[in-house]
Amino acid sequence: MAAAIWASSSSFARALHPLLSRHTSLSPLNYSLHRFKSASYLFFSTSSNKPPKLAVYAQARRALSPKIKGDEVASPADLSFEGPLKIIEYPDPILRAKNKRIGTFDDNLKKLVNEMFDIMYKTDGIGLSAPQVGMNVQLMVFNAAGERGEGEEIVLVNPRVSRYSRRIIPYDEGCLSFPEIYGDVERPDSVKVDAQDINGARFELTLTALPARVFQHEFDHLQGVLFFEKMTDEVLDTIREDLVALEKKFEEKTGLPTPESINTRKIKKAAVGFGKS
């Protein structure tokens, strides 16, 4: 998950953590989503210490998606940055800020995407949302295979969800904005997405299994929603002390009071798969 590490509660998913610890050298990115073919199957490679091959159905086609009323469009300054980017950790308020819609598709956006993929691989992630690197815009990148040269590098700009499946699956999720913290989160097994690619072309994409989960985690980030908010009270209690430790770390680092506290926050129970509107 972009700055996120995943494993399912099954023995299959527990094997994902070793997979994310090895990466190949960096290479130029393919920014096009034309690799997706209608009704095609994508397979992630395996080895003796990797999980069995994971078949993922990915369907992409052109679509006309209306702009969301009230969305603020990002300015050139909102997309300007100086590398290297760094992972933003909870409870930094950047993770809660509103993320602007991207309206300019230029070399600066490609540079940002490139940098996001770089930090994603370097930090053992399989997906990353822009706010996790301090950029409050509606952009995510991910590769469920976890290694450059394997799986598919996917770029989604201004993504929207048009449909969630009814089948709900629990997974043991992690997030690099919450280092070394994991907990079960239930999410729909598949999702239909409307988005734009790196060149601004609109398309629809249907994801299932692990890529669907990675997308949903990153999409939550774009809504200012964090993964612990979708945990049951029982699961949340198992990581409460870890969240408090991150809050204290933030105070020590910045000299400011924590902008939110897990011990005083009243968490709203949202429907599974859905974040803030």
Tab-separated table of C-alpha atoms in Angstrom, residues 30-233:
chain	number	residue	atom	x	y	z
A	30	ASN	CA	6.009	3.168	-17.588
A	31	TYR	CA	3.347	5.748	-16.871
A	32	SER	CA	0.732	4.300	-19.201
A	33	LEU	CA	-2.169	2.132	-18.081
A	34	HIS	CA	-2.563	0.791	-21.609
A	35	ARG	CA	-0.948	-2.395	-20.337
A	36	PHE	CA	-4.339	-3.378	-18.976
A	37	LYS	CA	-6.365	-5.352	-21.468
A	38	SER	CA	-10.083	-5.950	-21.128
A	39	ALA	CA	-10.829	-9.202	-19.320
A	40	SER	CA	-7.126	-9.963	-18.934
A	41	TYR	CA	-5.521	-11.781	-16.028
A	42	LEU	CA	-2.418	-10.528	-14.269
A	43	PHE	CA	-0.110	-12.931	-12.418
A	44	PHE	CA	2.472	-12.010	-9.815
A	45	SER	CA	5.661	-14.100	-9.850
A	46	THR	CA	6.561	-16.419	-7.007
A	47	SER	CA	9.554	-18.150	-5.470
A	48	SER	CA	10.124	-20.659	-2.681
A	49	ASN	CA	9.584	-18.041	0.024
A	50	LYS	CA	6.804	-16.130	-1.710
A	51	PRO	CA	3.073	-16.859	-1.628
A	52	PRO	CA	1.431	-18.883	-4.430
A	53	LYS	CA	0.644	-17.073	-7.656
A	54	LEU	CA	-2.119	-14.563	-7.169
A	55	ALA	CA	-4.479	-14.153	-10.106
A	56	VAL	CA	-5.987	-10.694	-10.311
A	57	TYR	CA	-8.695	-9.687	-12.725
A	58	ALA	CA	-8.156	-6.200	-14.093
A	59	GLN	CA	-10.514	-4.635	-16.595
A	60	ALA	CA	-9.899	-1.143	-17.929
A	61	ARG	CA	-11.812	0.909	-20.445
A	62	ARG	CA	-12.420	4.538	-21.259
A	63	ALA	CA	-15.067	6.207	-19.177
A	64	LEU	CA	-16.530	9.659	-18.644
A	65	SER	CA	-16.537	10.476	-14.953
A	66	PRO	CA	-18.054	13.769	-13.823
A	67	LYS	CA	-16.071	16.085	-11.601
A	68	ILE	CA	-17.153	16.064	-7.984
A	69	LYS	CA	-18.896	19.308	-7.072
A	70	GLY	CA	-16.917	21.360	-4.600
A	71	ASP	CA	-13.559	19.770	-5.362
A	72	GLU	CA	-10.732	22.277	-5.171
A	73	VAL	CA	-8.242	22.048	-8.031
A	74	ALA	CA	-4.558	21.813	-7.182
A	75	SER	CA	-2.350	24.711	-8.290
A	76	PRO	CA	1.166	24.290	-9.721
A	77	ALA	CA	2.466	25.145	-6.251
A	78	ASP	CA	0.509	22.243	-4.751
A	79	LEU	CA	2.414	19.846	-7.015
A	80	SER	CA	5.819	21.468	-6.562
A	81	PHE	CA	8.321	19.705	-4.332
A	82	GLU	CA	12.008	19.126	-3.717
A	83	GLY	CA	13.133	15.548	-3.265
A	84	PRO	CA	13.734	13.295	-1.635
A	85	LEU	CA	10.233	12.900	-0.258
A	86	LYS	CA	9.757	11.418	3.201
A	87	ILE	CA	6.989	9.332	4.720
A	88	ILE	CA	4.589	11.338	6.890
A	89	GLU	CA	3.757	9.544	10.136
A	90	TYR	CA	0.644	9.655	12.324
A	91	PRO	CA	-0.550	11.966	13.856
A	92	ASP	CA	0.814	14.607	11.479
A	93	PRO	CA	-2.153	16.786	10.406
A	94	ILE	CA	-1.090	16.440	6.761
A	95	LEU	CA	-2.701	12.994	6.839
A	96	ARG	CA	-6.046	14.611	7.692
A	97	ALA	CA	-5.896	17.602	5.327
A	98	LYS	CA	-8.177	17.847	2.299
A	99	ASN	CA	-6.593	16.558	-0.892
A	100	LYS	CA	-7.109	18.663	-3.998
A	101	ARG	CA	-8.126	17.348	-7.399
A	102	ILE	CA	-5.353	17.352	-9.997
A	103	GLY	CA	-6.160	19.280	-13.165
A	104	THR	CA	-2.725	19.645	-14.770
A	105	PHE	CA	-1.009	16.627	-16.320
A	106	ASP	CA	2.544	17.646	-17.064
A	107	ASP	CA	6.165	16.682	-16.467
A	108	ASN	CA	5.949	17.877	-12.864
A	109	LEU	CA	3.221	15.321	-12.184
A	110	LYS	CA	5.327	12.612	-13.808
A	111	LYS	CA	8.238	13.650	-11.603
A	112	LEU	CA	6.042	13.320	-8.515
A	113	VAL	CA	4.813	9.893	-9.600
A	114	ASN	CA	8.399	8.787	-10.214
A	115	GLU	CA	9.457	9.968	-6.771
A	116	MET	CA	6.491	8.244	-5.142
A	117	PHE	CA	7.340	4.923	-6.763
A	118	ASP	CA	10.961	5.328	-5.669
A	119	ILE	CA	10.104	5.888	-2.019
A	120	MET	CA	7.462	3.156	-2.145
A	121	TYR	CA	10.011	0.535	-3.194
A	122	LYS	CA	12.738	1.844	-0.887
A	123	THR	CA	10.442	1.639	2.155
A	124	ASP	CA	9.164	-1.874	1.343
A	125	GLY	CA	5.739	-0.591	0.361
A	126	ILE	CA	3.328	-1.856	-2.246
A	127	GLY	CA	1.296	1.332	-2.528
A	128	LEU	CA	1.525	5.008	-1.651
A	129	SER	CA	-0.856	7.945	-1.529
A	130	ALA	CA	0.304	11.514	-2.092
A	131	PRO	CA	-0.605	12.818	1.397
A	132	GLN	CA	1.682	10.150	2.877
A	133	VAL	CA	4.618	12.037	1.379
A	134	GLY	CA	3.285	15.473	2.279
A	135	MET	CA	1.487	16.238	-0.999
A	136	ASN	CA	-2.212	16.939	-0.453
A	137	VAL	CA	-3.477	15.979	-3.907
A	138	GLN	CA	-5.637	13.122	-5.188
A	139	LEU	CA	-2.952	10.762	-6.420
A	140	MET	CA	-1.893	7.214	-5.592
A	141	VAL	CA	0.561	4.686	-6.978
A	142	PHE	CA	0.828	0.990	-6.246
A	143	ASN	CA	2.249	-2.321	-7.323
A	144	ALA	CA	0.786	-5.266	-5.431
A	145	ALA	CA	3.795	-7.416	-6.362
A	146	GLY	CA	6.020	-5.171	-4.250
A	147	GLU	CA	9.006	-5.196	-6.602
A	148	ARG	CA	9.917	-3.121	-9.622
A	149	GLY	CA	9.828	-5.255	-12.733
A	150	GLU	CA	7.156	-7.568	-11.338
A	151	GLY	CA	3.372	-7.174	-11.278
A	152	GLU	CA	1.905	-3.897	-12.550
A	153	GLU	CA	2.799	-0.325	-11.622
A	154	ILE	CA	-0.520	1.488	-11.418
A	155	VAL	CA	-1.050	5.254	-11.283
A	156	LEU	CA	-4.481	6.592	-10.337
A	157	VAL	CA	-5.236	10.307	-10.468
A	158	ASN	CA	-8.475	11.710	-8.997
A	159	PRO	CA	-9.874	8.215	-8.293
A	160	ARG	CA	-13.529	7.592	-7.396
A	161	VAL	CA	-15.250	4.378	-6.380
A	162	SER	CA	-18.376	3.403	-8.308
A	163	ARG	CA	-18.956	-0.033	-6.776
A	164	TYR	CA	-17.851	-2.275	-3.915
A	165	SER	CA	-18.419	-6.013	-3.803
A	166	ARG	CA	-20.639	-7.524	-1.122
A	167	ARG	CA	-18.011	-10.067	-0.148
A	168	ILE	CA	-16.053	-8.779	2.861
A	169	ILE	CA	-12.572	-10.123	3.682
A	170	PRO	CA	-10.424	-9.519	6.815
A	171	TYR	CA	-6.714	-8.783	6.319
A	172	ASP	CA	-3.908	-7.911	8.692
A	173	GLU	CA	-3.033	-4.437	7.409
A	174	GLY	CA	-0.065	-2.224	8.053
A	175	CYS	CA	0.946	1.245	6.918
A	176	LEU	CA	4.301	3.001	6.762
A	177	SER	CA	2.638	6.059	8.271
A	178	PHE	CA	2.222	3.732	11.276
A	179	PRO	CA	5.594	1.909	11.386
A	180	GLU	CA	5.499	-1.649	12.741
A	181	ILE	CA	1.777	-1.445	13.594
A	182	TYR	CA	-0.614	-4.054	12.227
A	183	GLY	CA	-4.251	-4.948	12.713
A	184	ASP	CA	-7.138	-6.737	11.027
A	185	VAL	CA	-9.333	-4.606	8.780
A	186	GLU	CA	-12.393	-5.890	6.924
A	187	ARG	CA	-12.855	-4.626	3.364
A	188	PRO	CA	-14.778	-5.591	0.222
A	189	ASP	CA	-12.974	-8.173	-1.910
A	190	SER	CA	-13.381	-6.208	-5.147
A	191	VAL	CA	-13.936	-2.627	-6.205
A	192	LYS	CA	-14.764	-0.748	-9.401
A	193	VAL	CA	-12.863	2.491	-9.859
A	194	ASP	CA	-13.121	5.521	-12.108
A	195	ALA	CA	-9.903	7.525	-12.420
A	196	GLN	CA	-7.498	9.346	-14.720
A	197	ASP	CA	-4.089	8.133	-15.820
A	198	ILE	CA	-0.818	10.065	-15.830
A	199	ASN	CA	-1.827	11.792	-19.083
A	200	GLY	CA	-5.314	12.754	-17.895
A	201	ALA	CA	-7.248	10.101	-19.848
A	202	ARG	CA	-10.233	8.692	-17.976
A	203	PHE	CA	-10.813	4.976	-17.544
A	204	GLU	CA	-12.564	2.420	-15.367
A	205	LEU	CA	-10.712	-0.298	-13.502
A	206	THR	CA	-12.018	-3.322	-11.627
A	207	LEU	CA	-9.687	-4.734	-8.979
A	208	THR	CA	-9.977	-7.836	-6.829
A	209	ALA	CA	-8.031	-9.561	-4.052
A	210	LEU	CA	-4.835	-7.844	-2.832
A	211	PRO	CA	-4.805	-4.993	-5.413
A	212	ALA	CA	-8.387	-4.139	-4.401
A	213	ARG	CA	-7.338	-3.939	-0.765
A	214	VAL	CA	-4.281	-1.832	-1.533
A	215	PHE	CA	-6.432	0.553	-3.531
A	216	GLN	CA	-9.008	0.889	-0.744
A	217	HIS	CA	-6.356	1.620	1.854
A	218	GLU	CA	-4.801	4.317	-0.329
A	219	PHE	CA	-8.191	5.706	-1.325
A	220	ASP	CA	-8.990	6.114	2.367
A	221	HIS	CA	-5.830	8.213	2.709
A	222	LEU	CA	-7.134	10.505	-0.028
A	223	GLN	CA	-10.297	10.992	2.060
A	224	GLY	CA	-8.287	11.704	5.204
A	225	VAL	CA	-9.279	8.336	6.683
A	226	LEU	CA	-6.695	6.189	8.495
A	227	PHE	CA	-6.769	2.412	8.681
A	228	PHE	CA	-7.230	2.132	12.448
A	229	GLU	CA	-10.595	3.874	12.082
A	230	LYS	CA	-11.939	0.780	10.328
A	231	MET	CA	-10.780	-1.671	12.961
A	232	THR	CA	-13.103	-3.227	15.511
A	233	ASP	CA	-12.799	-1.982	19.087
